[in-house]
Short mmCIF file of C-alpha atoms in Angstrom, two decimals:
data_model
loop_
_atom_site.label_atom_id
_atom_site.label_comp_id
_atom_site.label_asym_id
_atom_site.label_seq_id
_atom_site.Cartn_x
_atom_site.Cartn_y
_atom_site.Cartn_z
CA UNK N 1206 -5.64 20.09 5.14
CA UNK N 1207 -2.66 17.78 4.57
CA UNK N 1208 -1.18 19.52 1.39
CA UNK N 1209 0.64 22.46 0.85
CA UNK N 1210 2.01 24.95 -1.65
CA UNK N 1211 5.84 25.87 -1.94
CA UNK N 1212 6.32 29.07 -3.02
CA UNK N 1213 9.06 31.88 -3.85
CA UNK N 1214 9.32 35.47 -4.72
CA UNK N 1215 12.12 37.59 -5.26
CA UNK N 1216 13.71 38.68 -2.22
CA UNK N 1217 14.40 42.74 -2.89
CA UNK N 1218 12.31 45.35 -0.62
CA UNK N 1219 9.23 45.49 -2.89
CA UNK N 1220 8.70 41.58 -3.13
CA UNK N 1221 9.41 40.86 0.81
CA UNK N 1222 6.22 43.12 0.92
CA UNK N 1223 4.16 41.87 -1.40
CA UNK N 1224 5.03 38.55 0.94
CA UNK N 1225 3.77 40.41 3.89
CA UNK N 1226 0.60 41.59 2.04
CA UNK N 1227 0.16 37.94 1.29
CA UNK N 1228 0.66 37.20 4.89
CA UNK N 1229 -2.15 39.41 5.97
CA UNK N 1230 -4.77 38.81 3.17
CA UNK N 1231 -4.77 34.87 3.91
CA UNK N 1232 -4.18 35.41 7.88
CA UNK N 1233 -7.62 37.79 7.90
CA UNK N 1234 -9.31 35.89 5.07
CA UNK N 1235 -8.87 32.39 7.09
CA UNK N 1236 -6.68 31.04 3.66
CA UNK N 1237 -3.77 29.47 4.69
CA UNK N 1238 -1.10 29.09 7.78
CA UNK N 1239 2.35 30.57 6.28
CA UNK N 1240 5.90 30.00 7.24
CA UNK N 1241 9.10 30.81 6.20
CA UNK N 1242 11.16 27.87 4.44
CA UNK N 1243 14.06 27.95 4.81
CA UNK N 1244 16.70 26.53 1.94
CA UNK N 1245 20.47 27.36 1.93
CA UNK N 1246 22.73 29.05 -0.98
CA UNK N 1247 24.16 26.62 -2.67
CA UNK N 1248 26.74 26.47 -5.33
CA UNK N 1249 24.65 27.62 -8.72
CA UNK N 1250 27.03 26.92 -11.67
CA UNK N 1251 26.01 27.56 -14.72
CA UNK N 1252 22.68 28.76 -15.71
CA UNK N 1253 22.75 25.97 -18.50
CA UNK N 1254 24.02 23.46 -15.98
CA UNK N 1255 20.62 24.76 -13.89
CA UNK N 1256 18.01 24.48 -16.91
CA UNK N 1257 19.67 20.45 -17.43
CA UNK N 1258 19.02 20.14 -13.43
CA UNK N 1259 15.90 21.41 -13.46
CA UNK N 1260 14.47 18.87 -15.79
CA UNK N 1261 15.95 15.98 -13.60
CA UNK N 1262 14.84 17.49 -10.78
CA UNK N 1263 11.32 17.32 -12.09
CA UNK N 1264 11.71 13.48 -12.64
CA UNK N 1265 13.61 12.80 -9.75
CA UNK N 1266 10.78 14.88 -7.47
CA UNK N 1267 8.29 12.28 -9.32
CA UNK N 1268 9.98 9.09 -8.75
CA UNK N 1269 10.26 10.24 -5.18
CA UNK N 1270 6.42 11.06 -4.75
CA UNK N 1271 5.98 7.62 -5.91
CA UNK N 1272 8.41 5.61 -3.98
CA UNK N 1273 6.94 7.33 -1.13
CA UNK N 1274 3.36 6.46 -1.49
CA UNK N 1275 4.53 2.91 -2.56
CA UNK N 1276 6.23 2.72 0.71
CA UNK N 1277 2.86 4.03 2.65
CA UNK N 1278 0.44 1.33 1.11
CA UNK N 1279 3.85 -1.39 1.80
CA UNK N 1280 3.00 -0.37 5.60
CA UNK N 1281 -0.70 -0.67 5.08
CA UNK N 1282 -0.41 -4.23 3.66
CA UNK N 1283 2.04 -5.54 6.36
CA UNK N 1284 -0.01 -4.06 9.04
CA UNK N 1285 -3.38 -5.87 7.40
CA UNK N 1286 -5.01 -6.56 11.57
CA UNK N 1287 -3.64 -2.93 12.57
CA UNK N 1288 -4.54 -0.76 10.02
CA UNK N 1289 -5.76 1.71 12.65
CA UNK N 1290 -1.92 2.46 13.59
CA UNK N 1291 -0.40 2.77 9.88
CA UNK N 1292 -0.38 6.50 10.50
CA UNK N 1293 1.68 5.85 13.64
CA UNK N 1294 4.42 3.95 11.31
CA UNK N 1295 4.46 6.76 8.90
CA UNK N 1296 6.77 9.64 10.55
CA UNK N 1297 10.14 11.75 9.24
CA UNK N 1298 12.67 11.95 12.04
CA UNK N 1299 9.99 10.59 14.25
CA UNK N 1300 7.41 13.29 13.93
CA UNK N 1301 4.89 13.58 12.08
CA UNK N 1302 4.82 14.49 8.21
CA UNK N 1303 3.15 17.63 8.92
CA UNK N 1304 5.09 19.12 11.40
CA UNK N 1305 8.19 17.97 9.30
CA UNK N 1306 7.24 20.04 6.46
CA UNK N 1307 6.51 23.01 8.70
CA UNK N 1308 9.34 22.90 10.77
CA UNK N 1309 12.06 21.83 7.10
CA UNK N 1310 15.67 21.94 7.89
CA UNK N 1311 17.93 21.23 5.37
CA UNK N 1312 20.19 18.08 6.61
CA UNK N 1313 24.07 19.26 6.18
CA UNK N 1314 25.28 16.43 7.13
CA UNK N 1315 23.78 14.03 4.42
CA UNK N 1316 23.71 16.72 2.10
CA UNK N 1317 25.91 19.13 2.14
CA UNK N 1318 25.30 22.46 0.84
CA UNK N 1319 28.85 23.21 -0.49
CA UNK N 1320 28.64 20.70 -2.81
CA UNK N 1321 27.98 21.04 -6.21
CA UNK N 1322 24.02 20.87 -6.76
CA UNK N 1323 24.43 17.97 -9.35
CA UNK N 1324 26.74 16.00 -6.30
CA UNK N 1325 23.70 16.82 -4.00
CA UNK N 1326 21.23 15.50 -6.56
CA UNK N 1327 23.21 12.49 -7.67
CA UNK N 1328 23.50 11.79 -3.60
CA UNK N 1329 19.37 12.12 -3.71
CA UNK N 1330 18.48 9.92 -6.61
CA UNK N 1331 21.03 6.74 -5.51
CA UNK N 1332 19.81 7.23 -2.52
CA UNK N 1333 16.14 6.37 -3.50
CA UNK N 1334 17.15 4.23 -6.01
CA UNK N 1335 18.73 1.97 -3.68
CA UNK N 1336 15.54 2.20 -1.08
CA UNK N 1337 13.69 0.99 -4.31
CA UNK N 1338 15.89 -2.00 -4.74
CA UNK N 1339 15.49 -3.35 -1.72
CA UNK N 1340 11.65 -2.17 -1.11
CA UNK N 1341 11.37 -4.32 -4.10
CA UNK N 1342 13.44 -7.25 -2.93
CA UNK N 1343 11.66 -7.38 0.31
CA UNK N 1344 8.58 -6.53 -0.13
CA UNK N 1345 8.39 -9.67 -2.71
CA UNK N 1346 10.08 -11.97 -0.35
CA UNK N 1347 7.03 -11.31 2.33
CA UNK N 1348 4.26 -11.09 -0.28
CA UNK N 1349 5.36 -14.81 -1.88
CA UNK N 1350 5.12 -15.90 1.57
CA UNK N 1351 1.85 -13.85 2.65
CA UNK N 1352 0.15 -15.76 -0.57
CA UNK N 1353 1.32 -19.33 -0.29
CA UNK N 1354 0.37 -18.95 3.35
CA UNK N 1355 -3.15 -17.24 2.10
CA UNK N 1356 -3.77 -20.08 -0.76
CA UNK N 1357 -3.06 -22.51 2.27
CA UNK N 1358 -5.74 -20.99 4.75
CA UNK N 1359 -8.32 -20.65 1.31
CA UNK N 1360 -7.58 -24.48 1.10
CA UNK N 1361 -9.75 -25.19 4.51
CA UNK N 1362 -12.39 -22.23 3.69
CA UNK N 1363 -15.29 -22.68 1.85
CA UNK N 1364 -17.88 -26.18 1.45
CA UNK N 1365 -17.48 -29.45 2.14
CA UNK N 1366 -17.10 -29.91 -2.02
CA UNK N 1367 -14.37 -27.43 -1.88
CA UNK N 1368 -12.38 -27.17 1.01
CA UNK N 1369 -9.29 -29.23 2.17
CA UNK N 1370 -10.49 -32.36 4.21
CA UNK N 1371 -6.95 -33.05 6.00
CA UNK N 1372 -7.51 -30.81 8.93
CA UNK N 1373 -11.25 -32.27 9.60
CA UNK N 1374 -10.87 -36.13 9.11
CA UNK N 1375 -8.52 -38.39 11.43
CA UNK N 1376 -6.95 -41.87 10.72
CA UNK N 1377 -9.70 -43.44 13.00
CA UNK N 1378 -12.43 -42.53 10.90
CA UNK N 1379 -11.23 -44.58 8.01
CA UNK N 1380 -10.75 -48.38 6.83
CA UNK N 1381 -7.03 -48.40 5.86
CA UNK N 1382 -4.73 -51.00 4.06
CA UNK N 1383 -7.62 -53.23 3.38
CA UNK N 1384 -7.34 -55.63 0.53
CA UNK N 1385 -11.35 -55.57 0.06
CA UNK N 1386 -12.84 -52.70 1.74
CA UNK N 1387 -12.87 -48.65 1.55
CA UNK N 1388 -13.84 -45.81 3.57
CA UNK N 1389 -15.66 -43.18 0.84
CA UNK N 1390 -16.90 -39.58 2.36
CA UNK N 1391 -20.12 -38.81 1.31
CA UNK N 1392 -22.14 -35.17 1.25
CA UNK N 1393 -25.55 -34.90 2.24
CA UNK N 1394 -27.78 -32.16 2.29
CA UNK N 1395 -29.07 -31.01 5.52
CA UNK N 1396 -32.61 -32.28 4.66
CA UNK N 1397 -31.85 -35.53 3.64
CA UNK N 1398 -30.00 -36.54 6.76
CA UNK N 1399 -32.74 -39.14 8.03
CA UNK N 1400 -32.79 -40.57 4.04
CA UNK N 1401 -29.00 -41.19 3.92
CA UNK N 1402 -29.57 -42.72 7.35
CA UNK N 1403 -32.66 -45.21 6.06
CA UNK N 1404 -31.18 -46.05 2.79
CA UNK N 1405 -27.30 -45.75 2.50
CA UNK N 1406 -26.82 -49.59 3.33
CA UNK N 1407 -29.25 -50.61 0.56
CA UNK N 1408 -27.70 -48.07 -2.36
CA UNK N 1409 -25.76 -50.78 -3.24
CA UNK N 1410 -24.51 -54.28 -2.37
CA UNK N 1411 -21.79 -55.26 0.04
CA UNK N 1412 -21.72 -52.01 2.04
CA UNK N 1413 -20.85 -52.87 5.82
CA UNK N 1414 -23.85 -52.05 8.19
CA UNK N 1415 -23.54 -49.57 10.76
CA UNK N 1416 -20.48 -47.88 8.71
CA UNK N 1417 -21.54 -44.51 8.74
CA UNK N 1418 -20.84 -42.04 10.77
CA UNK N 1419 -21.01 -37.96 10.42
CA UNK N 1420 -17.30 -36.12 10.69
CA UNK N 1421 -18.54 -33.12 9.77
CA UNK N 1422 -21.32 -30.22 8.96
CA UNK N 1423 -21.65 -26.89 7.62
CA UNK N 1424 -24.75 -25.00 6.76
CA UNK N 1425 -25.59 -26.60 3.45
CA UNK N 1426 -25.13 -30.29 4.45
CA UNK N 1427 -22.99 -32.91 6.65
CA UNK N 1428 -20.21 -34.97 5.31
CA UNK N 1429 -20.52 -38.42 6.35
CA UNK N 1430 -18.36 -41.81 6.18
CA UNK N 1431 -19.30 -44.97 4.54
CA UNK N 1432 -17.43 -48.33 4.71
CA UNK N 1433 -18.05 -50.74 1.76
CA UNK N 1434 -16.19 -53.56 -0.49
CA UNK N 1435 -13.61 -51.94 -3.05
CA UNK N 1436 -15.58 -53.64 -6.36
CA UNK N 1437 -18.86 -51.98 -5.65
CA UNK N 1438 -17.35 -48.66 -5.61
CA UNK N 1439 -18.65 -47.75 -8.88
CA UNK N 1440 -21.89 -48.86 -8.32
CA UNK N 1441 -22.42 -46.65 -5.18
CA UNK N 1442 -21.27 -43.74 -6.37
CA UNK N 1443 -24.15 -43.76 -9.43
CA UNK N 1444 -26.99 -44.76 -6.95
CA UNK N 1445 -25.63 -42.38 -4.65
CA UNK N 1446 -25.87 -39.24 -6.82
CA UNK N 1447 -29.52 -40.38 -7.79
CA UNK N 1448 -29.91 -39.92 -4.32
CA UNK N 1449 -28.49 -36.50 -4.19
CA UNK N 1450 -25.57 -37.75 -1.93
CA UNK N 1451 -22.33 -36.79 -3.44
CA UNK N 1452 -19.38 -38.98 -3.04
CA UNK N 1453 -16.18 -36.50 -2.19
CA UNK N 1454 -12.87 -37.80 -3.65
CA UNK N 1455 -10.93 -38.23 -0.97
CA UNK N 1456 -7.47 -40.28 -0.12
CA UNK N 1457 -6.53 -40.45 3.34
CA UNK N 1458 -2.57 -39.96 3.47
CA UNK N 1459 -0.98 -39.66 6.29
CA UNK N 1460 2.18 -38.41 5.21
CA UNK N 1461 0.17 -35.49 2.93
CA UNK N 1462 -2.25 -34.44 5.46
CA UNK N 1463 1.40 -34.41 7.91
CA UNK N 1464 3.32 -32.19 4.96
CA UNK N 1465 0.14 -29.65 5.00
CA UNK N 1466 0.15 -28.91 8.37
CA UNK N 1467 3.72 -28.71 8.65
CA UNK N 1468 3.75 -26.44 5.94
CA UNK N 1469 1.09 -24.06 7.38
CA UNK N 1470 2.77 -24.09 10.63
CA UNK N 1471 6.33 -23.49 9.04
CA UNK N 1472 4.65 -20.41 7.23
CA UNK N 1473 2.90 -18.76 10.30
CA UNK N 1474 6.17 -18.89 11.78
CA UNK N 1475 8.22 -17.38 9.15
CA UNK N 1476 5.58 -15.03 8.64
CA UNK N 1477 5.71 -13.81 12.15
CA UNK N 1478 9.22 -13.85 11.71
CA UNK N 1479 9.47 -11.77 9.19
CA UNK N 1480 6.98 -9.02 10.04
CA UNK N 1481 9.06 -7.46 12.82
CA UNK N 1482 12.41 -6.58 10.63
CA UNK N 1483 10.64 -5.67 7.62
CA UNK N 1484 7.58 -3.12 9.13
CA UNK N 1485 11.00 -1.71 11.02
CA UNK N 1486 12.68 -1.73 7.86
CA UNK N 1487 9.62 0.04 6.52
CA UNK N 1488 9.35 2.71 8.75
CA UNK N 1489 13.08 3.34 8.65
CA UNK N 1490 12.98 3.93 5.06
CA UNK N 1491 9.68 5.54 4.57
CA UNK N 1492 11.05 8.08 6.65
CA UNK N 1493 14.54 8.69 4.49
CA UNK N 1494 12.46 8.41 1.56
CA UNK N 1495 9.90 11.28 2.54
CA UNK N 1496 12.87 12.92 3.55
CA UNK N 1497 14.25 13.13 0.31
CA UNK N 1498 11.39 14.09 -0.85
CA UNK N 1499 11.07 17.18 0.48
CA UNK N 1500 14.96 17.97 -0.11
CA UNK N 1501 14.20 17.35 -3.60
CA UNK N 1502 10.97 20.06 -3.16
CA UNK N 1503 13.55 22.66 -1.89
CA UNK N 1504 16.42 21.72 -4.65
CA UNK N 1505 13.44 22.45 -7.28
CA UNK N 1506 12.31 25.61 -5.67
CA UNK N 1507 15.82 27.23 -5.36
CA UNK N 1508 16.56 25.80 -8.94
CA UNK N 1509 13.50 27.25 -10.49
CA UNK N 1510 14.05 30.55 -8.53
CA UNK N 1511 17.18 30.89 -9.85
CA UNK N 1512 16.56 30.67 -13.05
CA UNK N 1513 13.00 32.97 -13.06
CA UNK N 1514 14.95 35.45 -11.16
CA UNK N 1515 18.14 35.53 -11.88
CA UNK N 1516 21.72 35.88 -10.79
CA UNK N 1517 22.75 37.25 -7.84
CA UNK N 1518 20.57 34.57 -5.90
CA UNK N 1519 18.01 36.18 -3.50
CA UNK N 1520 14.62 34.70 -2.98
CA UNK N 1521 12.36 34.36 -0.09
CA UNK N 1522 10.84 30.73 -0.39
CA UNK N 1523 7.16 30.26 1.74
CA UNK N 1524 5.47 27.39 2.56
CA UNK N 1525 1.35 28.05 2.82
CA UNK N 1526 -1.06 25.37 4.55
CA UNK N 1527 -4.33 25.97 2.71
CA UNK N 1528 -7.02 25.72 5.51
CA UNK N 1529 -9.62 23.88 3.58
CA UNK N 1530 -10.80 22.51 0.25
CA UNK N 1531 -12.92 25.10 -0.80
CA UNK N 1532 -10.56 27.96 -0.15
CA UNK N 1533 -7.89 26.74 -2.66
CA UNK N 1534 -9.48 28.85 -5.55
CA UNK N 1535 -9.54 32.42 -3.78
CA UNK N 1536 -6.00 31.66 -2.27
CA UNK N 1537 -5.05 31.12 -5.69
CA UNK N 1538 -6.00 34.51 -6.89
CA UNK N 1539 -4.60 36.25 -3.88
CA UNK N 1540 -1.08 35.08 -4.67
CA UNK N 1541 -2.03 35.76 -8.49
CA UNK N 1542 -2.69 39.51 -7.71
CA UNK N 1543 -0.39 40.01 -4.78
CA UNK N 1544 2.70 38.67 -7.02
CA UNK N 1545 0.80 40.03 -10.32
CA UNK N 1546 4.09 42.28 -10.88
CA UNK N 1547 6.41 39.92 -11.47
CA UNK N 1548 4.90 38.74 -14.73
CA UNK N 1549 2.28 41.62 -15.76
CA UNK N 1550 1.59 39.46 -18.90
CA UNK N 1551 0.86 35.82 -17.41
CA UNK N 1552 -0.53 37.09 -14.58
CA UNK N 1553 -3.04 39.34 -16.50
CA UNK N 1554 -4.28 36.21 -18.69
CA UNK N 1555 -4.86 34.07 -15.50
CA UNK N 1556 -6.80 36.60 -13.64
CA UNK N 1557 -8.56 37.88 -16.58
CA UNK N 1558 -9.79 34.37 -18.26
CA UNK N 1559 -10.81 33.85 -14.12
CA UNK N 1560 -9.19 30.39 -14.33
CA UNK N 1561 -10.89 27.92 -12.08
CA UNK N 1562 -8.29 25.49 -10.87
CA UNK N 1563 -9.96 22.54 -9.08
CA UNK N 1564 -8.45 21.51 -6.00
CA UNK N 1565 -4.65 21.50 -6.28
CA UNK N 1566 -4.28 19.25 -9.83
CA UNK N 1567 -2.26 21.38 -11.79
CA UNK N 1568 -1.00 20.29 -15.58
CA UNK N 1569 2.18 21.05 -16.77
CA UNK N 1570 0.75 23.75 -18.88
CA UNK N 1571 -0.33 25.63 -15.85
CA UNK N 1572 2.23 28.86 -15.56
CA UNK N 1573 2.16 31.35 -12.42
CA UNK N 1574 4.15 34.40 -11.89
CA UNK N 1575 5.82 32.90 -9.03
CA UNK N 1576 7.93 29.64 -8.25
CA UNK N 1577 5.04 27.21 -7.23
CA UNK N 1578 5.48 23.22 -5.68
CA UNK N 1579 2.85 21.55 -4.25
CA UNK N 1580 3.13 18.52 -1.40
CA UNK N 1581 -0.05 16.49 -1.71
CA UNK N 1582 0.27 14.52 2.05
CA UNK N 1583 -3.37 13.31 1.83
CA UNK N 1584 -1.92 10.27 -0.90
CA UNK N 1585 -1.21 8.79 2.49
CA UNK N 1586 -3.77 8.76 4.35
#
């Protein structure tokens, strides 16, 4: 299973066994992989100061969890023909997200540990902020392009009565600057290809013989040209749709159909252009974002441990990889009874009311005699 569970226990001689017991029910019982996680002493402060960090820890940890997936399905839209390699783009440190969890090491150089916790936070939150910024700025810049380019290619999709004519018809096929005559395109149904050919001369007067001629098909029916004089336009359009033929308004300019396919070409290009920096930009980024992410887990676990446990700090923090679905429940009420000491009371009413916790979703409301976190990595798959 991609998720785990972040936990801590007080780190005196009866608790690092109770860890140990824990260790051996969930190794035998096929629960969970455990490791050590490791998080250094930091400066504490005040215990106020903590409970006013703890609270902006909880929304910072949430804005991160977000920017993060946002940033995952950003690399699944880019990579729209590769989809197949999005989990390739999505490493921290360039490994994978997994191993990265297991193997945490708090990064002293970006955030240094002797530091005031709120200057390590504050460092954190701009930090994502300004990956939001500019996640925003150009992720919008590609999409606007990635539409008008779409709206483009829509343009020559669909039926003759629908679709753009300018990359199907050519100059030749038309009567142009003509005082008297027109060129009109006319649709006809599949089935009534030998009528058209029998009776299009005689729909109306004045329409040049021999003038027809068929550009273009698709399953439903054939679009076909038709040379007559300019004041019987009218005329041939009503007898025409008795018919069943349908007269497509068209205008052959030379200088549009020229601007379209300029302007598809100029957007394929900067669309090519543009996918290179920006999936690099993504990965980049996706990468310092998760990262934070999981600083932010470890600020919130030594936080909350500190302030469950008290001063002097001393806490063992472990990180447990349930093994499946299903086995989320009993590994609940292992740690429940294992750590059942630490809060006789709460942990009483959870194992006596045999709480059933579905999966991993835990509300707000839901209280544990330990420090508990959970990493959900399945959100990007």
């Amino acid at each position: 299973m991609s998720e785990f569970w972040l936990i801590s226990a007080p780190g005196d001689k009866e608790n690092l066994q109770a860890l140990e017991r824990m260790n051996t029910v969930t190794s035998k019982s096929n629960l969970s992989y455990n490791t050590k996680f490791a998080i250094p002493d930091f400066k504490v402060g005040t215990l106020d100061s903590l409970v006013g960090l703890s609270d902006e820890l909880g929304k910072l940890d949430t804005f991160a969890e977000s920017l993060v997936k946002r940033m995952a399905q950003s690399v699944v839209e880019v990579m729209e023909d590769a989809k197949g390699k999005v989990q390739e783009n999505l490493l921290a440190n360039g490994v994978d997200l997994t191993s990265f969890v297991t193997h945490f090491e708090w990064d002293m150089a970006k955030y240094p540990a002797k530091q005031p916790l709120l200057s390590v936070v504050d460092t954190l939150a701009k930090q994502l902020a300004q990956i939001e910024t500019d996640l925003k700025s150009r992720t919008a810049a590609y999409n606007t392009l990635k539409t008008n380019l779409e709206n483009l290619e829509k343009k020559s999709q669909g039926n003759l009565f629908t679709r753009t004519l300018s990359d199907i018809v050519n100059k030749e096929d038309f009567v142009l600057d003509s005082e008297y005559l027109v060129t009109l395109l006319v649709i006809v149904p599949k089935p009534n290809y030998a009528q058209w050919q029998k009776t299009y001369e005689s729909l109306s007067d004045m329409v040049v013989p021999r003038s027809t001629k068929l550009i273009t098909e698709d399953k439903e029916g054939g679009l076909f040209t038709v040379t007559l004089f300019r004041k019987v336009i009218d005329d041939f359009k009503t007898k025409a749709r008795e018919n069943k033929f349908t007269v497509r308004e068209f205008y052959y300019d030379e200088k549009e159909i020229e601007r379209e396919r300029e302007e598809m070409t100029r957007l394929l290009s900067d669309k090519k252009q543009q996918y290179g920096p920006l999936l690099r930009w993504l990965k980049v980024n996706f990468s310092e974002a998760f990262i934070a992410w999981v600083h932010i887990k470890a600020l919130r676990v030594f936080v909350e441990s500190v302030l469950r446990y008290g001063l002097p700090v001393n806490f063992q923090a472990v990180l447990l990889q349930p093994h499946k679905k299903s086995s989320t429940k009993r590994l609940r009420e292992v740690l429940n009874s294992v750590f059942r000491h630490l809060d006789e009371v709460a942990a009483a009413s959870i194992l006596d009311a045999s709480v059933e916790i579905p999966g991993l979703q835990l509300s707000n409301q839901d209280y544990f005699p330990y420090v508990y976190f959970h990493i959900d990595l399945s959100l990007l798959d």
